XYZ file of C-alpha atoms in Angstrom:
544
model
C 57.082 47.562 -12.512
C 59.730 44.873 -12.006
C 60.210 45.974 -8.451
C 56.503 45.887 -7.852
C 56.362 42.257 -9.060
C 59.134 41.236 -6.747
C 57.335 42.886 -3.840
C 54.119 40.896 -4.590
C 56.141 37.692 -4.857
C 57.796 38.384 -1.585
C 54.371 39.272 0.159
C 52.885 35.905 -1.136
C 55.921 33.998 0.192
C 55.693 35.684 3.589
C 51.977 34.958 3.863
C 52.619 31.229 2.919
C 55.249 30.893 5.609
C 53.063 32.632 8.137
C 50.084 30.248 7.354
C 52.364 27.280 7.594
C 53.598 28.406 11.059
C 50.148 28.909 12.236
C 49.031 25.471 10.987
C 52.053 23.817 12.553
C 51.349 25.541 15.827
C 47.681 24.375 15.836
C 48.939 20.829 14.955
C 51.461 20.939 17.821
C 48.808 22.049 20.252
C 46.153 19.623 19.040
C 48.801 16.809 19.260
C 49.383 17.673 22.941
C 45.642 17.684 23.572
C 45.070 14.299 21.742
C 48.108 12.895 23.581
C 46.695 14.017 26.936
C 43.430 12.154 26.173
C 45.531 9.060 25.038
C 43.810 9.033 21.726
C 45.572 8.112 18.504
C 46.385 10.774 15.910
C 47.865 10.333 12.515
C 49.238 12.269 9.547
C 45.930 11.677 7.727
C 44.130 13.325 10.619
C 46.527 16.310 10.557
C 46.012 16.660 6.700
C 42.286 16.759 7.308
C 42.725 19.236 10.073
C 44.739 21.512 7.694
C 42.080 21.171 5.017
C 39.398 22.073 7.539
C 40.983 25.563 8.092
C 40.066 26.237 4.432
C 37.031 24.086 3.903
C 33.579 24.149 5.672
C 33.187 21.789 8.511
C 31.886 18.241 7.322
C 28.284 17.413 7.885
C 27.271 15.236 10.879
C 26.602 11.674 9.524
C 22.859 10.848 9.560
C 21.763 8.142 11.949
C 21.343 4.981 9.879
C 17.757 3.768 9.265
C 16.448 0.972 11.466
C 15.266 -2.247 9.992
C 11.631 -1.081 10.388
C 12.291 2.285 8.772
C 14.039 0.580 5.840
C 11.052 -1.737 5.477
C 8.568 1.087 5.625
C 10.575 2.906 2.993
C 10.593 -0.139 0.785
C 6.875 -0.691 0.936
C 6.055 3.008 0.292
C 8.395 3.012 -2.717
C 6.686 -0.054 -4.051
C 3.282 1.599 -3.594
C 4.371 4.874 -5.167
C 5.388 2.910 -8.266
C 1.951 1.135 -8.428
C 0.088 4.448 -7.842
C 1.842 7.022 -10.161
C 0.743 10.685 -10.293
C -2.072 11.193 -12.762
C -2.668 14.991 -12.980
C -5.620 16.122 -15.048
C -6.731 19.431 -16.347
C -10.428 18.881 -16.726
C -13.063 16.354 -15.617
C -13.514 15.314 -19.169
C -10.140 13.680 -19.381
C -10.724 11.313 -16.404
C -12.220 7.853 -16.661
C -15.821 7.614 -17.404
C -17.939 4.567 -16.457
C -20.573 5.609 -18.909
C -18.257 5.776 -21.923
C -16.165 2.732 -20.950
C -17.053 -0.625 -22.657
C -17.268 -4.166 -21.327
C -17.216 -7.173 -23.719
C -17.873 -10.762 -22.778
C -15.135 -12.959 -24.191
C -16.335 -16.246 -25.962
C -19.969 -15.597 -24.987
C -22.448 -18.448 -24.685
C -26.168 -18.782 -24.267
C -25.840 -20.935 -21.245
C -22.882 -21.457 -18.928
C -22.040 -24.384 -16.665
C -21.476 -24.234 -12.947
C -17.879 -23.918 -12.321
C -17.034 -22.096 -15.569
C -15.029 -18.938 -15.744
C -16.654 -15.986 -17.394
C -14.103 -13.295 -18.680
C -14.869 -9.761 -19.603
C -12.611 -7.361 -21.465
C -13.013 -3.923 -20.041
C -11.807 -0.846 -22.148
C -11.717 2.398 -20.279
C -12.515 5.735 -21.893
C -12.735 9.310 -20.690
C -15.820 11.530 -20.776
C -14.813 12.544 -24.328
C -14.940 8.970 -25.427
C -11.123 8.787 -25.865
C -9.411 5.562 -24.936
C -7.416 5.661 -21.712
C -3.737 4.862 -22.069
C -3.047 3.876 -18.528
C -4.576 1.810 -15.784
C -4.921 2.341 -12.015
C -8.774 2.819 -11.805
C -10.209 1.479 -8.555
C -12.783 -1.136 -9.626
C -15.049 -3.547 -7.734
C -16.467 -6.614 -9.505
C -19.349 -8.678 -8.111
C -21.721 -11.270 -9.172
C -24.978 -12.001 -7.327
C -28.414 -13.819 -7.236
C -30.502 -11.981 -4.735
C -33.230 -14.662 -4.897
C -30.604 -17.281 -3.918
C -28.917 -14.942 -1.312
C -25.727 -15.721 -3.281
C -22.755 -13.472 -4.107
C -19.015 -13.484 -4.893
C -16.377 -11.109 -5.893
C -14.765 -11.053 -9.343
C -11.026 -10.877 -10.006
C -9.720 -7.687 -11.781
C -6.435 -7.774 -13.769
C -5.007 -4.353 -14.726
C -2.956 -4.402 -17.924
C -1.863 -0.815 -17.125
C -2.784 0.410 -20.600
C -6.481 1.296 -20.106
C -7.695 -2.333 -20.413
C -8.645 -4.842 -17.705
C -9.652 -8.441 -17.651
C -12.502 -9.169 -15.227
C -12.996 -12.819 -14.322
C -15.936 -14.425 -12.602
C -16.093 -18.032 -11.305
C -19.673 -19.185 -11.785
C -20.013 -20.940 -8.409
C -23.878 -21.733 -8.487
C -26.741 -22.502 -10.801
C -29.364 -19.906 -11.646
C -29.814 -16.484 -13.021
C -26.697 -14.496 -12.168
C -26.268 -10.608 -12.338
C -22.813 -9.156 -12.969
C -21.813 -5.761 -11.623
C -18.650 -3.762 -12.143
C -18.338 -0.550 -10.289
C -15.950 2.291 -11.023
C -15.285 3.374 -7.386
C -12.694 5.968 -8.336
C -10.939 6.725 -11.589
C -7.290 6.464 -11.730
C -6.918 10.265 -11.432
C -8.953 10.108 -8.190
C -6.831 7.206 -6.905
C -3.757 9.262 -7.591
C -5.257 12.379 -5.842
C -6.247 10.254 -2.785
C -2.763 8.681 -2.554
C -1.010 11.986 -2.710
C -3.478 13.741 -0.318
C -3.288 10.920 2.222
C 0.496 11.282 2.568
C 0.572 14.927 3.022
C -0.768 15.564 6.507
C -1.929 14.265 9.833
C -4.436 16.873 10.664
C -7.576 15.864 8.807
C -8.671 14.237 12.194
C -7.557 15.903 15.457
C -7.886 14.458 18.881
C -9.027 16.348 21.952
C -7.492 15.108 25.194
C -9.075 15.582 28.633
C -6.552 16.408 31.460
C -7.750 15.981 35.102
C -5.989 17.417 38.159
C -8.046 17.100 41.249
C -11.190 19.093 40.507
C -9.608 20.936 37.597
C -10.363 19.646 34.014
C -8.749 20.960 30.855
C -9.058 20.037 27.225
C -5.963 20.066 24.822
C -5.306 19.207 21.237
C -3.532 15.933 20.592
C -2.331 14.003 17.633
C 0.307 11.721 15.889
C 2.120 14.888 14.803
C 1.464 18.361 16.142
C 2.697 21.400 14.085
C 3.095 23.886 17.121
C 5.843 25.563 19.177
C 3.859 24.885 22.368
C 5.268 22.579 24.985
C 4.193 18.987 24.215
C 3.495 15.967 26.312
C 5.030 12.933 24.505
C 3.510 9.408 25.035
C 6.232 7.280 23.486
C 6.747 3.536 23.047
C 10.516 3.728 22.790
C 11.079 0.224 21.655
C 8.589 0.355 18.768
C 9.051 4.090 18.150
C 5.358 4.864 18.082
C 4.302 8.192 19.625
C 1.359 10.330 20.425
C 1.507 13.972 21.509
C -0.701 16.461 23.322
C -0.202 20.207 23.915
C 0.720 20.312 27.535
C -1.921 22.353 29.565
C -0.737 24.863 31.995
C -0.284 23.711 35.527
C -1.094 20.044 34.550
C 1.297 17.027 34.436
C 1.401 14.979 31.291
C 0.180 11.996 33.331
C -3.087 13.820 33.954
C -4.460 12.765 30.565
C -7.566 10.610 31.126
C -9.912 10.654 28.168
C -9.895 11.271 24.422
C -12.273 11.920 21.483
C -11.618 12.888 17.894
C -12.960 15.580 15.540
C -12.799 16.052 11.848
C -10.995 19.142 10.938
C -11.841 21.259 7.962
C -8.526 20.378 6.193
C -8.064 18.940 2.738
C -5.150 18.303 0.606
C -7.317 17.889 -2.473
C -7.669 20.698 -5.137
C -11.201 21.842 -5.957
C -10.883 20.064 -9.256
C -9.829 16.834 -7.538
C -12.754 17.090 -4.941
C -15.232 16.962 -7.865
C -14.081 13.314 -8.557
C -15.514 12.348 -5.158
C -18.987 13.832 -5.386
C -21.635 11.145 -4.764
C -22.538 10.859 -8.447
C -18.964 10.091 -9.355
C -18.270 7.298 -6.827
C -19.211 3.710 -7.368
C -20.792 4.138 -10.910
C -21.926 0.992 -12.656
C -20.004 0.180 -15.922
C -22.081 -2.808 -17.038
C -25.621 -1.333 -16.576
C -26.898 -2.783 -19.843
C -25.792 -6.314 -19.114
C -28.342 -9.125 -19.044
C -28.393 -11.745 -16.430
C -26.203 -14.790 -17.103
C -27.872 -18.240 -17.094
C -25.838 -20.872 -15.256
C -26.752 -24.646 -15.399
C -25.383 -27.776 -13.752
C -24.523 -29.254 -17.151
C -24.342 -32.810 -15.731
C -20.718 -32.237 -14.692
C -19.114 -34.794 -12.489
C -19.529 -34.358 -8.807
C -16.985 -31.982 -7.494
C -14.374 -33.707 -5.222
C -14.949 -33.233 -1.547
C -12.786 -30.408 -0.095
C -10.944 -30.910 3.116
C -11.923 -29.058 6.235
C -10.612 -25.559 6.673
C -7.621 -25.300 8.956
C -4.959 -22.752 9.909
C -2.266 -22.090 7.246
C -4.298 -22.835 4.117
C -3.505 -20.758 1.077
C -6.182 -18.190 0.086
C -7.413 -17.629 -3.437
C -9.047 -14.686 -5.314
C -11.926 -14.808 -4.871
C -11.532 -16.598 -1.651
C -15.144 -17.938 -1.738
C -18.787 -17.302 -2.328
C -22.065 -16.840 -0.474
C -24.885 -19.248 -0.991
C -28.166 -19.150 0.924
C -26.548 -16.385 3.124
C -23.691 -18.911 4.098
C -20.013 -18.425 3.234
C -18.321 -21.220 1.330
C -14.533 -20.920 0.800
C -13.000 -21.989 -2.447
C -10.068 -24.094 -1.162
C -11.754 -25.827 1.856
C -15.055 -26.708 3.478
C -16.747 -25.202 6.559
C -18.557 -27.384 8.967
C -21.275 -26.268 11.242
C -19.747 -26.084 14.697
C -21.350 -25.981 18.074
C -20.006 -22.840 19.545
C -20.168 -23.796 23.221
C -18.377 -27.080 22.837
C -15.822 -25.766 20.394
C -14.746 -22.952 22.768
C -14.590 -25.240 25.906
C -11.344 -24.454 27.702
C -10.407 -21.845 25.262
C -8.881 -18.246 26.010
C -9.844 -16.063 23.101
C -8.199 -12.514 22.842
C -10.009 -10.176 20.388
C -7.728 -7.169 19.715
C -8.246 -4.076 17.509
C -11.156 -1.963 16.360
C -14.938 -1.901 16.598
C -15.374 -4.530 13.761
C -13.700 -7.109 15.961
C -15.694 -5.899 18.933
C -18.656 -7.026 16.827
C -17.356 -10.410 17.217
C -17.359 -10.038 21.033
C -20.995 -8.879 20.986
C -21.946 -11.759 18.735
C -20.361 -14.308 21.119
C -22.161 -12.778 24.053
C -25.476 -12.898 22.212
C -24.936 -16.464 20.888
C -23.659 -18.162 24.099
C -26.257 -17.701 26.850
C -23.945 -19.162 29.477
C -21.347 -16.376 28.831
C -21.371 -13.865 31.707
C -19.933 -10.415 31.369
C -17.487 -9.191 34.006
C -17.558 -5.656 34.919
C -14.077 -4.225 34.665
C -15.183 -0.841 36.042
C -14.353 1.111 32.927
C -16.606 3.451 31.054
C -17.799 4.050 27.491
C -18.477 1.839 24.534
C -14.679 1.319 23.924
C -14.079 -0.138 27.337
C -12.348 -3.533 27.605
C -14.818 -6.362 27.622
C -14.482 -9.807 29.373
C -17.013 -12.553 29.280
C -16.627 -16.005 30.953
C -18.382 -19.351 31.152
C -17.128 -20.847 34.322
C -18.541 -24.323 33.759
C -16.922 -24.635 30.354
C -13.856 -22.598 31.267
C -14.375 -20.201 28.325
C -12.772 -16.843 28.532
C -13.314 -14.232 25.715
C -11.856 -10.742 25.826
C -11.893 -7.669 23.661
C -9.584 -4.713 23.876
C -9.285 -1.703 21.677
C -5.927 -0.851 19.834
C -4.005 2.188 20.761
C -3.719 5.562 19.009
C -5.084 6.448 16.449
C -8.549 5.723 17.652
C -10.991 7.871 15.693
C -14.520 8.555 17.100
C -16.625 11.325 18.527
C -17.447 9.214 21.633
C -15.200 10.034 24.575
C -13.094 7.047 25.709
C -10.650 6.471 28.480
C -7.060 6.228 27.699
C -5.835 5.016 31.125
C -5.910 1.398 30.234
C -4.946 1.854 26.576
C -1.891 0.006 25.310
C -0.316 -0.834 21.957
C -1.255 -4.341 20.799
C 2.366 -5.269 20.671
C 2.537 -4.936 24.510
C -0.569 -6.937 24.937
C 0.750 -9.655 22.751
C 4.098 -9.585 24.730
C 2.469 -10.169 27.964
C 0.362 -13.055 26.701
C 1.887 -16.448 27.714
C 0.122 -18.328 24.901
C -0.377 -22.079 24.574
C -2.519 -24.504 22.458
C -5.835 -23.303 24.020
C -5.053 -19.554 23.445
C -6.415 -17.878 20.266
C -5.555 -14.281 19.373
C -7.574 -12.483 16.631
C -6.268 -9.008 15.524
C -7.979 -6.471 13.316
C -6.480 -3.169 12.353
C -7.357 -0.699 9.571
C -10.377 1.455 9.736
C -8.869 4.139 12.134
C -5.693 4.380 10.264
C -7.281 5.404 6.901
C -7.224 9.240 7.535
C -3.458 9.290 8.290
C -0.273 8.897 6.000
C 0.311 5.268 5.183
C 3.591 4.992 7.225
C 1.549 5.123 10.379
C -0.253 1.940 9.368
C 2.844 0.239 7.955
C 4.786 0.789 11.282
C 1.933 -0.549 13.349
C 1.530 -3.718 11.113
C 5.391 -4.321 11.268
C 5.483 -3.934 15.071
C 2.552 -6.335 15.406
C 4.246 -8.758 13.067
C 7.479 -8.665 15.307
C 5.322 -9.128 18.499
C 3.547 -12.221 16.933
C 6.937 -13.546 15.862
C 8.125 -13.331 19.433
C 4.941 -14.982 20.713
C 5.245 -17.906 18.252
C 8.909 -18.425 19.200
C 8.065 -18.959 22.874
C 4.719 -20.549 22.303
C 4.409 -22.073 18.725
C 1.050 -23.757 19.653
C -0.768 -20.394 20.157
C -3.278 -19.799 17.279
C -3.102 -16.217 15.757
C -5.555 -14.997 13.242
C -5.514 -11.677 11.290
C -9.028 -10.467 10.307
C -8.715 -7.953 7.455
C -10.865 -4.902 6.986
C -14.500 -4.853 6.086
C -15.565 -2.650 3.146
C -17.581 0.357 4.239
C -20.011 3.010 3.269
C -19.085 4.129 -0.427
C -20.046 7.895 -0.105
C -18.610 8.595 3.263
C -15.833 11.306 2.978
C -13.448 9.735 0.471
C -10.397 11.749 1.456
C -10.552 10.313 5.033
C -12.322 6.920 4.709
C -12.430 5.762 1.086
C -12.222 1.978 0.643
C -9.189 2.762 -1.634
C -7.281 3.530 1.573
C -8.548 0.233 3.053
C -7.635 -1.724 0.006
C -3.993 -0.532 0.174
C -3.875 -1.498 3.792
C -5.484 -4.850 2.975
C -2.724 -5.516 0.456
C -0.047 -4.362 3.014
C -1.382 -6.775 5.691
C -1.269 -9.765 3.248
C 2.206 -8.914 2.201
C 3.661 -8.330 5.794
C 2.215 -11.404 7.458
C 2.757 -13.960 4.622
C 5.914 -15.356 6.312
C 4.328 -16.210 9.632
C 2.246 -19.231 10.731
C -0.917 -17.216 10.985
C -4.213 -17.438 9.177
C -6.029 -14.527 7.609
C -9.806 -14.300 7.602
C -10.445 -12.375 4.474
C -13.245 -9.984 5.594
C -12.546 -7.770 2.794
C -13.543 -10.394 0.160
C -16.399 -11.780 2.364
C -18.051 -8.277 2.692
C -17.656 -7.627 -1.029
C -19.437 -11.039 -1.683
C -22.231 -10.113 0.609
C -22.414 -6.650 -0.836
C -22.677 -5.053 2.629
C -21.092 -1.582 2.164
C -21.226 -1.007 5.900
C -18.230 -0.746 8.284
C -20.291 -2.751 10.673
C -21.902 -5.502 8.618
C -25.232 -7.264 9.683
C -25.092 -10.076 12.189
C -25.277 -12.871 9.679
C -22.172 -11.725 8.047
C -20.329 -11.398 11.348
C -21.564 -14.960 12.209
C -20.134 -16.302 8.969
C -16.753 -14.705 9.715
C -16.691 -16.199 13.209
C -17.635 -19.609 11.766
C -14.218 -19.592 9.966
C -12.593 -19.054 13.237
C -14.497 -21.876 14.940
C -13.464 -24.239 12.051
C -9.885 -23.323 12.619
C -10.204 -24.001 16.357
C -12.174 -27.184 16.282
């Protein structure tokens, strides 16, 4: 037994000497190699080399996040905190408009114009139990249809199931109050989670043409396939679009595109029940009587200064009276469009809601002549000029994602950042940008990246040409019952908040189309002409 122990010790000693000799030989050879490359080597490096004989190879360090990626991450984390998960086991435990109660604080028989009317809202579920958390997506509006008047209300969420709804009584007369539960907090949570899970609720079909051959192929922001892909990449801004590469076709042969809704959903069957028509946009204050508002012989309100670029917006930002928009913080004058736009170069960039502006200009200025740019389809670039007054107005669509069943040409498409970069800019140049509606069906990082890239392009523009006027038009509200998972106004509202946050440090003005369309009560992605005209009147007051 004693001899056996000695043999084991001798064996371990021999193995240790052998391992040391191998390690030394490796070190000698590696030293010669490093010396031949004229690279430094140290004892510390040798110690690590020896350790690596016995430990797994170290992980390759991850590439550090760019400034844009860090900002995207920061914004999403902030939104995740504001929209926490709200799982539910039964419809009965979700917020109910019918069972929730609204109480006017300090009620009066008659109110005075300019007063604030506050309502305490207590949310309950379908069993009548008090909700213990907030996050419901609500829309407050006051209106007087006979006066063609309307305004949004301000909703403050106390995150405990109670809300303060505040209305500023802007006009005299009989006023109706409305408070809609667009989605309960459980629905908001479900939409937020579903939105950020996939890119395939909407797919794109690209048309490739090579001589007389024509092939269609699936395209998208992300494609989950092992097939060979065509990548259409803006390397600087890291925005990409992909198509499955057709056989015997070059990637440059892509000419046209349209989109299709796919039968894909990231909502459970239970969650989908929250978005049935009867559960969307339900009135909470159905039993409320109209409010009587009088002048009350108050002193004449001080005259407000004319609206101009850079003025701070409020909530609500204004009200409608006799179908005319009246901002809170400034006054709008009636502007003669032809004279205001004399010598001006107007770039309208973005979606079809800003194309409405282009169509309004062409319908309102009879001396504007359209120039045929030899493109096809409704999404073709538009140019209209008045040679006598030197007016030049252009509209161009934004780049992918561009959702629509109509086929459009992609040959002249470009990211708005590139269009802004090639704009010289000067005091007679005005750029109006509208983004949002086409981004709603996709994860929020797509929209945040685009907004940040546009922000950087505008910053470059204002650095080289600080006299250029830049306007951001926010989204319109849209149809309330139109496919909530893809197009709910909840998605639009999140994007509206993101836009206001990202562009607050730039010398740009925001036309708050979100608040304006709530005040008008349009519920139409393409509001009526008189609403578009009032949006444009704000622009004209900024210009002239």
